[in-house]
mmCIF file of C-alpha atoms and ligand atoms in Angstrom:
data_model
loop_
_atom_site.group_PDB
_atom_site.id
_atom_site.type_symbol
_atom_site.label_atom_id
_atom_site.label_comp_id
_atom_site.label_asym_id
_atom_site.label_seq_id
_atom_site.Cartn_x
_atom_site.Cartn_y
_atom_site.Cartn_z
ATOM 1 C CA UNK A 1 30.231 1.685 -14.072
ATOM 2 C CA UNK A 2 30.178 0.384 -17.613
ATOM 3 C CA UNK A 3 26.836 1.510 -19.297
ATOM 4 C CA UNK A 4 27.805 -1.417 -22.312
ATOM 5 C CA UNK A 5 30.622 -3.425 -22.692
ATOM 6 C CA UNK A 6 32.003 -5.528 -25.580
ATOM 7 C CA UNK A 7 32.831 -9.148 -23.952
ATOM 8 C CA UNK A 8 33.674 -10.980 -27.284
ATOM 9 C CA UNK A 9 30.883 -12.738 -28.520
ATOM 10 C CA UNK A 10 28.764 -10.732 -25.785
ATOM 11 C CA UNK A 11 27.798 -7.686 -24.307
ATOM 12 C CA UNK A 12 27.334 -6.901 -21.159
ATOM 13 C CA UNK A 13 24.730 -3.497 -20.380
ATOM 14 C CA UNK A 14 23.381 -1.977 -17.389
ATOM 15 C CA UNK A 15 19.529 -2.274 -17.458
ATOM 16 C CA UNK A 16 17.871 1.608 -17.477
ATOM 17 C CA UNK A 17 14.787 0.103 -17.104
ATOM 18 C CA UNK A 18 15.435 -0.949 -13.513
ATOM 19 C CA UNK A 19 17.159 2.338 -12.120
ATOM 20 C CA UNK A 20 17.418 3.497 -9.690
ATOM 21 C CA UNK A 21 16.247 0.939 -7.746
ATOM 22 C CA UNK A 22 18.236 -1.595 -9.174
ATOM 23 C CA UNK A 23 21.639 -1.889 -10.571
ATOM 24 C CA UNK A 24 21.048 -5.018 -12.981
ATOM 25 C CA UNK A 25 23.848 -5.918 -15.480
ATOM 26 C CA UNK A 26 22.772 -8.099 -17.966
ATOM 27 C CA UNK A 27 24.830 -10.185 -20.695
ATOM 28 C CA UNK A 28 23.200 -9.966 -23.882
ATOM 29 C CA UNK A 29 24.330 -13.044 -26.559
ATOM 30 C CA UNK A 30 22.688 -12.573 -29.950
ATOM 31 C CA UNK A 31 21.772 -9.598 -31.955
ATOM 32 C CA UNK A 32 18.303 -9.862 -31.451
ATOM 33 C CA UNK A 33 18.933 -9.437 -27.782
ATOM 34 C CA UNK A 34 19.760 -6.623 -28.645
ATOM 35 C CA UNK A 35 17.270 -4.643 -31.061
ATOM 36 C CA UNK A 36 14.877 -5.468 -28.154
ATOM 37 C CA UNK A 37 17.142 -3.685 -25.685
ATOM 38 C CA UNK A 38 17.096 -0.904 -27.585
ATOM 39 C CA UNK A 39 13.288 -1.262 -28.476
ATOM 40 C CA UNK A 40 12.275 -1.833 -24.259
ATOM 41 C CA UNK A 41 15.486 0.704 -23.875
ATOM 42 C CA UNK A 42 16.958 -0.650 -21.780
ATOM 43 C CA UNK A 43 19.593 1.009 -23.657
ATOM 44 C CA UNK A 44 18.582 4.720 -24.511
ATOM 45 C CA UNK A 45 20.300 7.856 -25.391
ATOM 46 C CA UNK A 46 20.786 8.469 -29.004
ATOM 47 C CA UNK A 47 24.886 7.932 -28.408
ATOM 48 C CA UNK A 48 24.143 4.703 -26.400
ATOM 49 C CA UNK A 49 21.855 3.495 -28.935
ATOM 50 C CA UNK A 50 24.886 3.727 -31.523
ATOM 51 C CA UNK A 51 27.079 2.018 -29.992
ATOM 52 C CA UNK A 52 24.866 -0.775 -28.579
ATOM 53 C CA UNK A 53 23.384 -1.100 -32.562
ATOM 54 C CA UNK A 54 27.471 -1.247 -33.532
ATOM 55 C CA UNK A 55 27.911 -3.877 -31.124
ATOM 56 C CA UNK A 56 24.733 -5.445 -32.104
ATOM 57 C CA UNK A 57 25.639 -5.492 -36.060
ATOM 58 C CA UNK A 58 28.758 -6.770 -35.340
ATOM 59 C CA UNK A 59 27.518 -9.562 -32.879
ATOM 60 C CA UNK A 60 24.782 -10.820 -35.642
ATOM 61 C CA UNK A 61 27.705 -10.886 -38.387
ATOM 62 C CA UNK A 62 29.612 -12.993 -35.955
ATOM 63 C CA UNK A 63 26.771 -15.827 -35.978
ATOM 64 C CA UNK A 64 26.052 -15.452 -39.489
ATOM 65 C CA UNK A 65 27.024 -19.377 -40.827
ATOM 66 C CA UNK A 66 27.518 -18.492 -44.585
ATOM 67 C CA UNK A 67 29.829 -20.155 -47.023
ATOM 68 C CA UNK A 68 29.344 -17.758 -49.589
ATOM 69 C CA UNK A 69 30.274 -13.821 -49.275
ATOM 70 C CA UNK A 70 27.245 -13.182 -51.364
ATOM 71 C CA UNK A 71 25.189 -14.983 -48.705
ATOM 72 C CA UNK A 72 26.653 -13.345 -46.080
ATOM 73 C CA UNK A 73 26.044 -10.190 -47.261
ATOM 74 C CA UNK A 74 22.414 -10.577 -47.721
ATOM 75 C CA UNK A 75 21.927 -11.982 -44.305
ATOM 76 C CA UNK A 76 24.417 -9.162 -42.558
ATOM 77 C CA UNK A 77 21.947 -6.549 -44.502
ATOM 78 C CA UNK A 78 18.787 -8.391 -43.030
ATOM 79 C CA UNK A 79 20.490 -7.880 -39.711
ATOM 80 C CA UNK A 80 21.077 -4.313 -40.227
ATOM 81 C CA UNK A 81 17.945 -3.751 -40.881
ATOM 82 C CA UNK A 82 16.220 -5.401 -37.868
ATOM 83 C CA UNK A 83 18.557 -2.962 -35.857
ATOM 84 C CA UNK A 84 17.830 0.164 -37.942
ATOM 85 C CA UNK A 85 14.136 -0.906 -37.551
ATOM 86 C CA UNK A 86 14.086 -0.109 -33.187
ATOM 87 C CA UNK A 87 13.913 3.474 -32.738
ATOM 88 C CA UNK A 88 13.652 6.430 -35.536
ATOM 89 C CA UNK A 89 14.709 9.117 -34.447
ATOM 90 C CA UNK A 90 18.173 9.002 -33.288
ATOM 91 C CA UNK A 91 20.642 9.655 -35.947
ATOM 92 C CA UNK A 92 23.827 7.842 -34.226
ATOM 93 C CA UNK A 93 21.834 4.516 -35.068
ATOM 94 C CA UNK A 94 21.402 5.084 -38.618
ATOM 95 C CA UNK A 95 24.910 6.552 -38.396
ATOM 96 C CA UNK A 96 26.167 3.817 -37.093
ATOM 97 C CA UNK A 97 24.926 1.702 -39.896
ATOM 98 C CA UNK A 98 25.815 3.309 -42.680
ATOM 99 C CA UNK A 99 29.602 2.701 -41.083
ATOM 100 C CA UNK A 100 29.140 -1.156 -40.707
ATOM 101 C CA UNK A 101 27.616 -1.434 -43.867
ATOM 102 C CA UNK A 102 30.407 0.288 -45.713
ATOM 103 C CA UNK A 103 32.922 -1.240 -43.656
ATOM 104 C CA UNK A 104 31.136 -4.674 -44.501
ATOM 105 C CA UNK A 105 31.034 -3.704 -48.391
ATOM 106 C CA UNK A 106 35.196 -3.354 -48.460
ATOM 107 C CA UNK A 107 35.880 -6.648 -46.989
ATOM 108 C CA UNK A 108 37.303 -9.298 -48.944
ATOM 109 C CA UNK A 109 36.329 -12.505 -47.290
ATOM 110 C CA UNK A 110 33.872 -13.611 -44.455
ATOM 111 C CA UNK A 111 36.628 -13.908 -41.872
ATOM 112 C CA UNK A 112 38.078 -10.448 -42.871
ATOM 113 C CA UNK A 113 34.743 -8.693 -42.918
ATOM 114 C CA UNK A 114 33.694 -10.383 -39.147
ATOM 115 C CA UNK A 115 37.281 -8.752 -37.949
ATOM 116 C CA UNK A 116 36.318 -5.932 -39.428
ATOM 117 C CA UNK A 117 32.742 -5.472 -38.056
ATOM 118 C CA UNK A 118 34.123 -5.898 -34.389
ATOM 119 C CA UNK A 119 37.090 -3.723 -34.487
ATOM 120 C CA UNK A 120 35.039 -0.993 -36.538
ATOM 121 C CA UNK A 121 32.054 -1.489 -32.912
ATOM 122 C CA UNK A 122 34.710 -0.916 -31.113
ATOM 123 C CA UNK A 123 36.070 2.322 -32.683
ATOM 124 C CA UNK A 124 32.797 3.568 -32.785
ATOM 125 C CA UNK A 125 32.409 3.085 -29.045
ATOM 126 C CA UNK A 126 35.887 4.416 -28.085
ATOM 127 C CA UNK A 127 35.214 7.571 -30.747
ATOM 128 C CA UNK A 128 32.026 8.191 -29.193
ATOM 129 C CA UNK A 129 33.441 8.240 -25.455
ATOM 130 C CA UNK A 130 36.586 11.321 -27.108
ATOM 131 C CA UNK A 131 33.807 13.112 -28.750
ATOM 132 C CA UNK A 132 32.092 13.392 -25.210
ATOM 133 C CA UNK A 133 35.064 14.366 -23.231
ATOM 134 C CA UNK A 134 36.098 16.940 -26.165
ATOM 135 C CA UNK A 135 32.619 18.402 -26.623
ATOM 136 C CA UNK A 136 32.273 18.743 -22.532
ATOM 137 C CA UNK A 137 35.426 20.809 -21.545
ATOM 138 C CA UNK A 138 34.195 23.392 -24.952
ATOM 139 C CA UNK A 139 30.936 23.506 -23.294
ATOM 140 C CA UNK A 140 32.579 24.038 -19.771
ATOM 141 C CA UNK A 141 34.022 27.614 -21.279
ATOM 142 C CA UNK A 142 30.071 28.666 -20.991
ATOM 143 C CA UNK A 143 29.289 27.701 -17.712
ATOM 144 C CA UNK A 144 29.876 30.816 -14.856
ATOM 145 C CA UNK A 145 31.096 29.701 -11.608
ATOM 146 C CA UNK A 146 28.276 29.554 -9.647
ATOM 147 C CA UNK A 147 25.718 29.059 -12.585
ATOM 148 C CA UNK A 148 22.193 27.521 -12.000
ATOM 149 C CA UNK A 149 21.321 25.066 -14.923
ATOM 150 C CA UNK A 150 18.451 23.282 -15.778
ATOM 151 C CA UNK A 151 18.611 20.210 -17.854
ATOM 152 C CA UNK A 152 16.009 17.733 -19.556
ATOM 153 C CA UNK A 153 15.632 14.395 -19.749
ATOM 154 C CA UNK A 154 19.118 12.318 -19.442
ATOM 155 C CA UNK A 155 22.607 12.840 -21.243
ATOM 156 C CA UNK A 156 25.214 11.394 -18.966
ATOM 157 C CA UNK A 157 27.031 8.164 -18.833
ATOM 158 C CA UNK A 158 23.438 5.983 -19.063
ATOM 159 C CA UNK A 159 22.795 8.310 -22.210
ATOM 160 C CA UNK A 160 26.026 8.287 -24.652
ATOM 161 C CA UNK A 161 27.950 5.118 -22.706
ATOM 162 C CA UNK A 162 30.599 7.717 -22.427
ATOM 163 C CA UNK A 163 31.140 10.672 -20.237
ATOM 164 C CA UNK A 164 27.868 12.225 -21.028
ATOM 165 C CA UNK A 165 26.753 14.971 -23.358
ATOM 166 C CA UNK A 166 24.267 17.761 -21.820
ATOM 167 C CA UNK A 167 25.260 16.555 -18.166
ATOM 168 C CA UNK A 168 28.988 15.881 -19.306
ATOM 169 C CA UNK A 169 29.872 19.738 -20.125
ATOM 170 C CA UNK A 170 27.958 20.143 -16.384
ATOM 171 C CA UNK A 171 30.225 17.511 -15.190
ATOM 172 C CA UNK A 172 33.668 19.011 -16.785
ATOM 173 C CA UNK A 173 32.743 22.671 -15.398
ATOM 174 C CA UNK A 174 31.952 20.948 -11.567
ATOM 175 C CA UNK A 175 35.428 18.930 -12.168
ATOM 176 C CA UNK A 176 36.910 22.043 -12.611
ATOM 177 C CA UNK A 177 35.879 23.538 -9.370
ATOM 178 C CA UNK A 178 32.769 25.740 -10.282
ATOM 179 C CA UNK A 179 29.892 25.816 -7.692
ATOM 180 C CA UNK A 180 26.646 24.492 -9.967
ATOM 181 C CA UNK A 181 22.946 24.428 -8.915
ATOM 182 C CA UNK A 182 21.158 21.801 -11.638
ATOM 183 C CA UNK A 183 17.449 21.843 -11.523
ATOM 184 C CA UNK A 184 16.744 18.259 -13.686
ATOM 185 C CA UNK A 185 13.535 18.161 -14.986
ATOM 186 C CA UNK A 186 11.419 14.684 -14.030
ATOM 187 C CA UNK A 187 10.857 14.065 -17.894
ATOM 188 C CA UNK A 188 7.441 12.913 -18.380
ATOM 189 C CA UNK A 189 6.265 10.626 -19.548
ATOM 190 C CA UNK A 190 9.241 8.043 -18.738
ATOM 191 C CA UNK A 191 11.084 10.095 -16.053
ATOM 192 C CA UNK A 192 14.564 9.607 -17.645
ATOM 193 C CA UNK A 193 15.290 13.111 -15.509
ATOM 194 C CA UNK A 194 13.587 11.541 -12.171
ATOM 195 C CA UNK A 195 14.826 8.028 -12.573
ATOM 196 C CA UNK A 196 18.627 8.670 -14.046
ATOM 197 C CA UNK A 197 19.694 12.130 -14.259
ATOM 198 C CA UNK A 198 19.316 11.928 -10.434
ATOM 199 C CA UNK A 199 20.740 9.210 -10.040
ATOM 200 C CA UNK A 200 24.041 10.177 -11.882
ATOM 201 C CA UNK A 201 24.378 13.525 -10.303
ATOM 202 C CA UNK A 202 23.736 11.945 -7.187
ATOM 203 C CA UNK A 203 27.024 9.729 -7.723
ATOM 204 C CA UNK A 204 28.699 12.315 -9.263
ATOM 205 C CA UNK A 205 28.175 14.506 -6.184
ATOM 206 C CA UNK A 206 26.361 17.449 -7.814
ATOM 207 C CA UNK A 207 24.310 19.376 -6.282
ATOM 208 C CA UNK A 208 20.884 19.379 -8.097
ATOM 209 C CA UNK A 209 17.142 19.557 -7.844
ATOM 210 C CA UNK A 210 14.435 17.345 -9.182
ATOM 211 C CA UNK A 211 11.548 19.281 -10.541
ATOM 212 C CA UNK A 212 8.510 18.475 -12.516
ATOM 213 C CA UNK A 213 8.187 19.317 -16.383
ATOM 214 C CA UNK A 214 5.684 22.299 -15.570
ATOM 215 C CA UNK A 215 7.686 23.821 -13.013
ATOM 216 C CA UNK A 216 10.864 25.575 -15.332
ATOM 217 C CA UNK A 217 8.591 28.489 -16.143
ATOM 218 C CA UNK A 218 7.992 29.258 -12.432
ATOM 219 C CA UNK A 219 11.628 29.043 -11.731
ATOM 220 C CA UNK A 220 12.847 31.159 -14.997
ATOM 221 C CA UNK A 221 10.286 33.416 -13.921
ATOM 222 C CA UNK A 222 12.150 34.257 -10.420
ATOM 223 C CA UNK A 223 15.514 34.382 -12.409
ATOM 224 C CA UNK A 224 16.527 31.130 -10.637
ATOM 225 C CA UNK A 225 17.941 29.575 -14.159
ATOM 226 C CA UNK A 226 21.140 31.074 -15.470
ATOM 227 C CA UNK A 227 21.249 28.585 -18.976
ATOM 228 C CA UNK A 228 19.455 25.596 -20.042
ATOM 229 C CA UNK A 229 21.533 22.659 -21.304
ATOM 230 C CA UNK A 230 19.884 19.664 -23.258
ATOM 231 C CA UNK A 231 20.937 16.838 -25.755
ATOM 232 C CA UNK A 232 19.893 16.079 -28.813
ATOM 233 C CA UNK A 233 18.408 12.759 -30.639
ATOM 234 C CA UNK A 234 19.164 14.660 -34.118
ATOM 235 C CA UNK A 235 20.095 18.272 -35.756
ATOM 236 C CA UNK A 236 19.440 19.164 -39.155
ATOM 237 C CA UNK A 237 21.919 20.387 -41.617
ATOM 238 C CA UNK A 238 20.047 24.159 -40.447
ATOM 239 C CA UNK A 239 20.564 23.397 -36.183
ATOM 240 C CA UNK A 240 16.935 22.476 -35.976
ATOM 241 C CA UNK A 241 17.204 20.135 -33.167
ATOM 242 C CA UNK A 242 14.640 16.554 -32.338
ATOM 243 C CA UNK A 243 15.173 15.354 -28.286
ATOM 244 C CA UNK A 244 13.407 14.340 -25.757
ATOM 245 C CA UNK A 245 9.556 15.563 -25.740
ATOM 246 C CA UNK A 246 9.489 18.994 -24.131
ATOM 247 C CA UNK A 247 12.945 19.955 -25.716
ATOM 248 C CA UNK A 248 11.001 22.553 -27.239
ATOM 249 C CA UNK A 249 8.481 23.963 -24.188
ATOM 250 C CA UNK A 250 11.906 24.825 -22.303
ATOM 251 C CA UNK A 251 12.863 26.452 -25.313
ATOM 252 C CA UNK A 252 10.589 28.808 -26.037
ATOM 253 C CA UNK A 253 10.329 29.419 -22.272
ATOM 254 C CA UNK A 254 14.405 29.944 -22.056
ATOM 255 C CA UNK A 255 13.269 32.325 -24.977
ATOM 256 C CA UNK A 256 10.867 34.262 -23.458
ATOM 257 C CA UNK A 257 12.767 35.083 -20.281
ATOM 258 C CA UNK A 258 16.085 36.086 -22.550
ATOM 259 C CA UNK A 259 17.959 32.368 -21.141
ATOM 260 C CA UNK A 260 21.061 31.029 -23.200
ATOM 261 C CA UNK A 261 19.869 27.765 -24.373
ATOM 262 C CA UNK A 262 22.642 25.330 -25.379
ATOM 263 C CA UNK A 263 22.294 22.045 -27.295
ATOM 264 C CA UNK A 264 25.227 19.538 -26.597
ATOM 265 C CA UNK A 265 25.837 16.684 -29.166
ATOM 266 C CA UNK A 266 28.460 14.834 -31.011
ATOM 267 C CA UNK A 267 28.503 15.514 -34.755
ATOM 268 C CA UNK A 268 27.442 11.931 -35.137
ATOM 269 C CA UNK A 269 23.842 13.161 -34.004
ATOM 270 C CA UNK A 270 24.130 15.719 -37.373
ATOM 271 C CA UNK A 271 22.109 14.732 -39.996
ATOM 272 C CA UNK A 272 23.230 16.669 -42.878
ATOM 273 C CA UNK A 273 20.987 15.462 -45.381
ATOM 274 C CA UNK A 274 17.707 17.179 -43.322
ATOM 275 C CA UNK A 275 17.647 20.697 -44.298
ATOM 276 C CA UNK A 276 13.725 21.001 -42.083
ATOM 277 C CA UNK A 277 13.445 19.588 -38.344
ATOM 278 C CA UNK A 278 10.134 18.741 -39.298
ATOM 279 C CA UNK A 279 11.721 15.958 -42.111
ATOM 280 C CA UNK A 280 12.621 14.218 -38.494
ATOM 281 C CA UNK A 281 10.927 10.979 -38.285
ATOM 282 C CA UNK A 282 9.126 11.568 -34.594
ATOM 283 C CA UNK A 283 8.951 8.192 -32.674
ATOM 284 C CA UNK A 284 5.557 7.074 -31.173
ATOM 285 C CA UNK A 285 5.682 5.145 -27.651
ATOM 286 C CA UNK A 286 3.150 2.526 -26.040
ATOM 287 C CA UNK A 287 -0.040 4.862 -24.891
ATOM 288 C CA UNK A 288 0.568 2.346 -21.407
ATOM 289 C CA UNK A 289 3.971 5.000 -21.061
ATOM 290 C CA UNK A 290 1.054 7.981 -20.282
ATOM 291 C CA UNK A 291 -1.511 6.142 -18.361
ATOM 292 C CA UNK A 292 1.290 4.345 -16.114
ATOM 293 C CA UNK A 293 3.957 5.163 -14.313
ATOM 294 C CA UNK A 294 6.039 2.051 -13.235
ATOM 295 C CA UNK A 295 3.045 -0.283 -14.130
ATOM 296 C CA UNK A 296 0.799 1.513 -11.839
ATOM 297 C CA UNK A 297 -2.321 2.972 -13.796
ATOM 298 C CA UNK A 298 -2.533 6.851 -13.373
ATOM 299 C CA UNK A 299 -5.526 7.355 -15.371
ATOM 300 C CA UNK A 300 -8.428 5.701 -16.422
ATOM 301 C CA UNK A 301 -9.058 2.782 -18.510
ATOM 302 C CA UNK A 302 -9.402 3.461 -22.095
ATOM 303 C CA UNK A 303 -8.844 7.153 -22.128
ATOM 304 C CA UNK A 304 -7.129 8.614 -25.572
ATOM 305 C CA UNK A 305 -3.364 8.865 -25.684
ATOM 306 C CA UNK A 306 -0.818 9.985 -27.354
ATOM 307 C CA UNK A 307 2.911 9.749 -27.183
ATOM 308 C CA UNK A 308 5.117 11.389 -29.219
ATOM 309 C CA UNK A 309 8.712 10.703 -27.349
ATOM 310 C CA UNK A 310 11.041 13.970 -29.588
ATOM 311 C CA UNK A 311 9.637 16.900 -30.480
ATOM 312 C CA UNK A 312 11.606 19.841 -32.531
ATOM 313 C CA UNK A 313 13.151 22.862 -31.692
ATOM 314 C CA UNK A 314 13.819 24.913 -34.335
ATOM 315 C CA UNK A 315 17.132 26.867 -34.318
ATOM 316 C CA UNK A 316 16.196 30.458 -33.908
ATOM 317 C CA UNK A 317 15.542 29.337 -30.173
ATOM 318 C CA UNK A 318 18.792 27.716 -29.637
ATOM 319 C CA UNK A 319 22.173 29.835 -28.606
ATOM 320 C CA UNK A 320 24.704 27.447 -29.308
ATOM 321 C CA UNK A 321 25.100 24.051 -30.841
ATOM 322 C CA UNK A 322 27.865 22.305 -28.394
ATOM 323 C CA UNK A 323 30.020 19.665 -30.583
ATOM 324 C CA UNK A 324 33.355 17.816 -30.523
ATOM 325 C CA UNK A 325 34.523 20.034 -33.405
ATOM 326 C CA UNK A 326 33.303 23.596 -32.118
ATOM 327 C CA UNK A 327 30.721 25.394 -30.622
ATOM 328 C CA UNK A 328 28.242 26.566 -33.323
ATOM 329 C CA UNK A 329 26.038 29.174 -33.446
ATOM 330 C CA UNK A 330 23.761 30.879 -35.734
ATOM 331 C CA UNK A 331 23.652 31.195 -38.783
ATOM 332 C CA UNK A 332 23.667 27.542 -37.821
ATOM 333 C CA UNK A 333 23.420 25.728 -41.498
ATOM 334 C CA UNK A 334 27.117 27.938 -42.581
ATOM 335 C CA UNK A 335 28.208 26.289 -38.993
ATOM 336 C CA UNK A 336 27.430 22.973 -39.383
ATOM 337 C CA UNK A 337 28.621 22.732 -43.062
ATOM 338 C CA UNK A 338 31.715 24.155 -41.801
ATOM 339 C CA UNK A 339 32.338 21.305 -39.574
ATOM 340 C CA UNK A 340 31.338 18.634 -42.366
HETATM 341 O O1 MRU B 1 13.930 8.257 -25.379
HETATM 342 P P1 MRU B 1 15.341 8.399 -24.881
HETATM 343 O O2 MRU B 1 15.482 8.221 -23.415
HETATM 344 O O3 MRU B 1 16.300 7.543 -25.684
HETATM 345 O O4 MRU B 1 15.663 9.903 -25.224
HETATM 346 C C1 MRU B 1 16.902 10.441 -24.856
HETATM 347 C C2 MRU B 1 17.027 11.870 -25.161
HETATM 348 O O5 MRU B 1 16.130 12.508 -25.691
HETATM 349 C C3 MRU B 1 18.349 12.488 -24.899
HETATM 350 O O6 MRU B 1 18.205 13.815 -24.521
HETATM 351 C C4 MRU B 1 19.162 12.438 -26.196
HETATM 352 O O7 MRU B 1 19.179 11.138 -26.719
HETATM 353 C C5 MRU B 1 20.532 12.887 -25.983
HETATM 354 S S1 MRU B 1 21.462 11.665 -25.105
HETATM 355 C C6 MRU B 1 22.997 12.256 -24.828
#
């Protein structure tokens, strides 16, 4: 399965939206097509998000009609900046756009500079998919045969359009022959867990268990959870960590009941410029995503909502930071500059 795929002048994504019902491919023409992917996400995952934004920059430079470089350049910027404007939190967007706008900067002429853009997407994408596999067999070396892990939200394939992040090292340690229990969590309010993680660890043949949000105290409790694995959307320059809302419940939980809690990411999630989580820009969803599930009103009309989608987990809680250059632990900010 190709999660997105460069086509020329195209690309071609698998619709999250629809799983796991449906498996609907879609070919997506214009850069516009896809900011609102990533808006609806229909492409989600901070790594996913980068590389659909690199092949998004790189399609809108393609149907830029400028004569002038000058010209060009001001409308490629505008079209950086409808991408950059979809989702804040994820640093592998902005990441990503810093790189096509440098890469943009050093071209000489139009032609050279379109080239440029689509061989620099497609770097990005093919990095992205080695930083996975690299960062998965390191995190494989802390995974016990026969270890019971619970994971939130969804880091595989769907999540990085790679080999997965979180729910790659858990695939690396079941390719190399360890017996794994995975308790996923549902991941309210969009069921990323429900809808996706189960659905890849179904067709990766992984034996795993869906559970609700609230029920990883009860199962920590009875010593049922050996680690807890997660992604992350960013990491300050000091390990604090922004993912998926409820990131840091399981945290403090793992915390509590003395669980290794492991963060898996590429270094492209690193923002090194953030020295407090809480400088994070924390994206707010639709209140709809709350009082619906699948369209289907769960609560009463009108009620007060609110939906923050990331929350922060600061670093104390977190064992190890899980990268393509190293596993990192505390004191996290020496770490992480280490790796710069
Ligand atoms: O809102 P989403 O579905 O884009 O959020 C995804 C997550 O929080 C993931 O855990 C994170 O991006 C890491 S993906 C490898």
């Amino acid at each position: 399965m190709k999660v997105i795929e460069w086509l020329g002048e195209r690309v071609r994504i698998i619709d999250q939206t629809r799983l796991p019902q449906k498996e609907v491919y879609l070919e997506l023409t214009s850069y516009q097509d896809i900011a609102s992917a990533i808006r609806e996400m229909l492409v989600r995952g901070a790594p996913a998000i980068g590389v659909a934004a690199a092949y998004g920059i790189a399609l809108g430079a393609l149907e830029i009609k400028a004569t002038s470089r000058s010209q060009f350049m001001k409308e490629f910027e505008k079209v950086a900046r409808i991408i950059a404007d979809t989702r804040p939190t994820a640093r592998n967007l902005f990441q990503v756009i810093e790189r096509m706008l440098k890469v943009a900067a050093a071209g000489k002429d139009i032609e050279q500079i379109k080239k440029a853009l689509v061989s620099e997407a497609i770097k990005i994408h093919s990095e992205s998919h080695e930083a996975d596999q690299k960062l998965s067999q390191l995190g494989a070396e802390l995974i016990g045969n026969g270890f019971s892990i619970l994971t939130h939200c969804n880091t595989g394939p769907l999540a990085t359009a790679g080999y997965g992040t979180a729910l790659g090292v858990i695939r690396w340690a079941n390719e190399q022959g360890k017996k794994l229990k995975v308790f996923a969590t549902e991941t309210r309010p969009l069921c990323q867990g429900a809808r996706l993680t189960a659905w890849e660890l179904k067709r990766a043949n992984i034996p795993f268990t869906l559970i609700t949000d609230s029920m990883a105290g009860y199962f920590m409790k009875r010593g049922e959870i050996d680690c807890v694995i997660v992604g992350a959307d960013r990491i300050t320059a000091n390990g604090y960590t922004a993912n998926k809302i409820g990131t840091y419940s399981l945290a403090v939980l793992a915390n509590a009941h003395g669980i290794p809690f492991y963060v898996a990411a590429p270094t492209s999630t690193i923002d090194f410029s953030l020295t407090s989580g809480y400088q994070i820009p924390i994206e707010e969803r639709s209140p709809e995503e709350v009082t619906h599930i699948q369209g289907v009103a769960i609560a009463p009309e009108g009620v007060n909502v609110i939906n923050p989608a990331f929350d922060i987990t600061p670093s104390q809680y977190i064992t190890a930071i899980i990268t393509e250059k190293g596993i990192i632990r505390a004191p996290y900010g020496e770490g992480i500059g280490g790796i710069l």
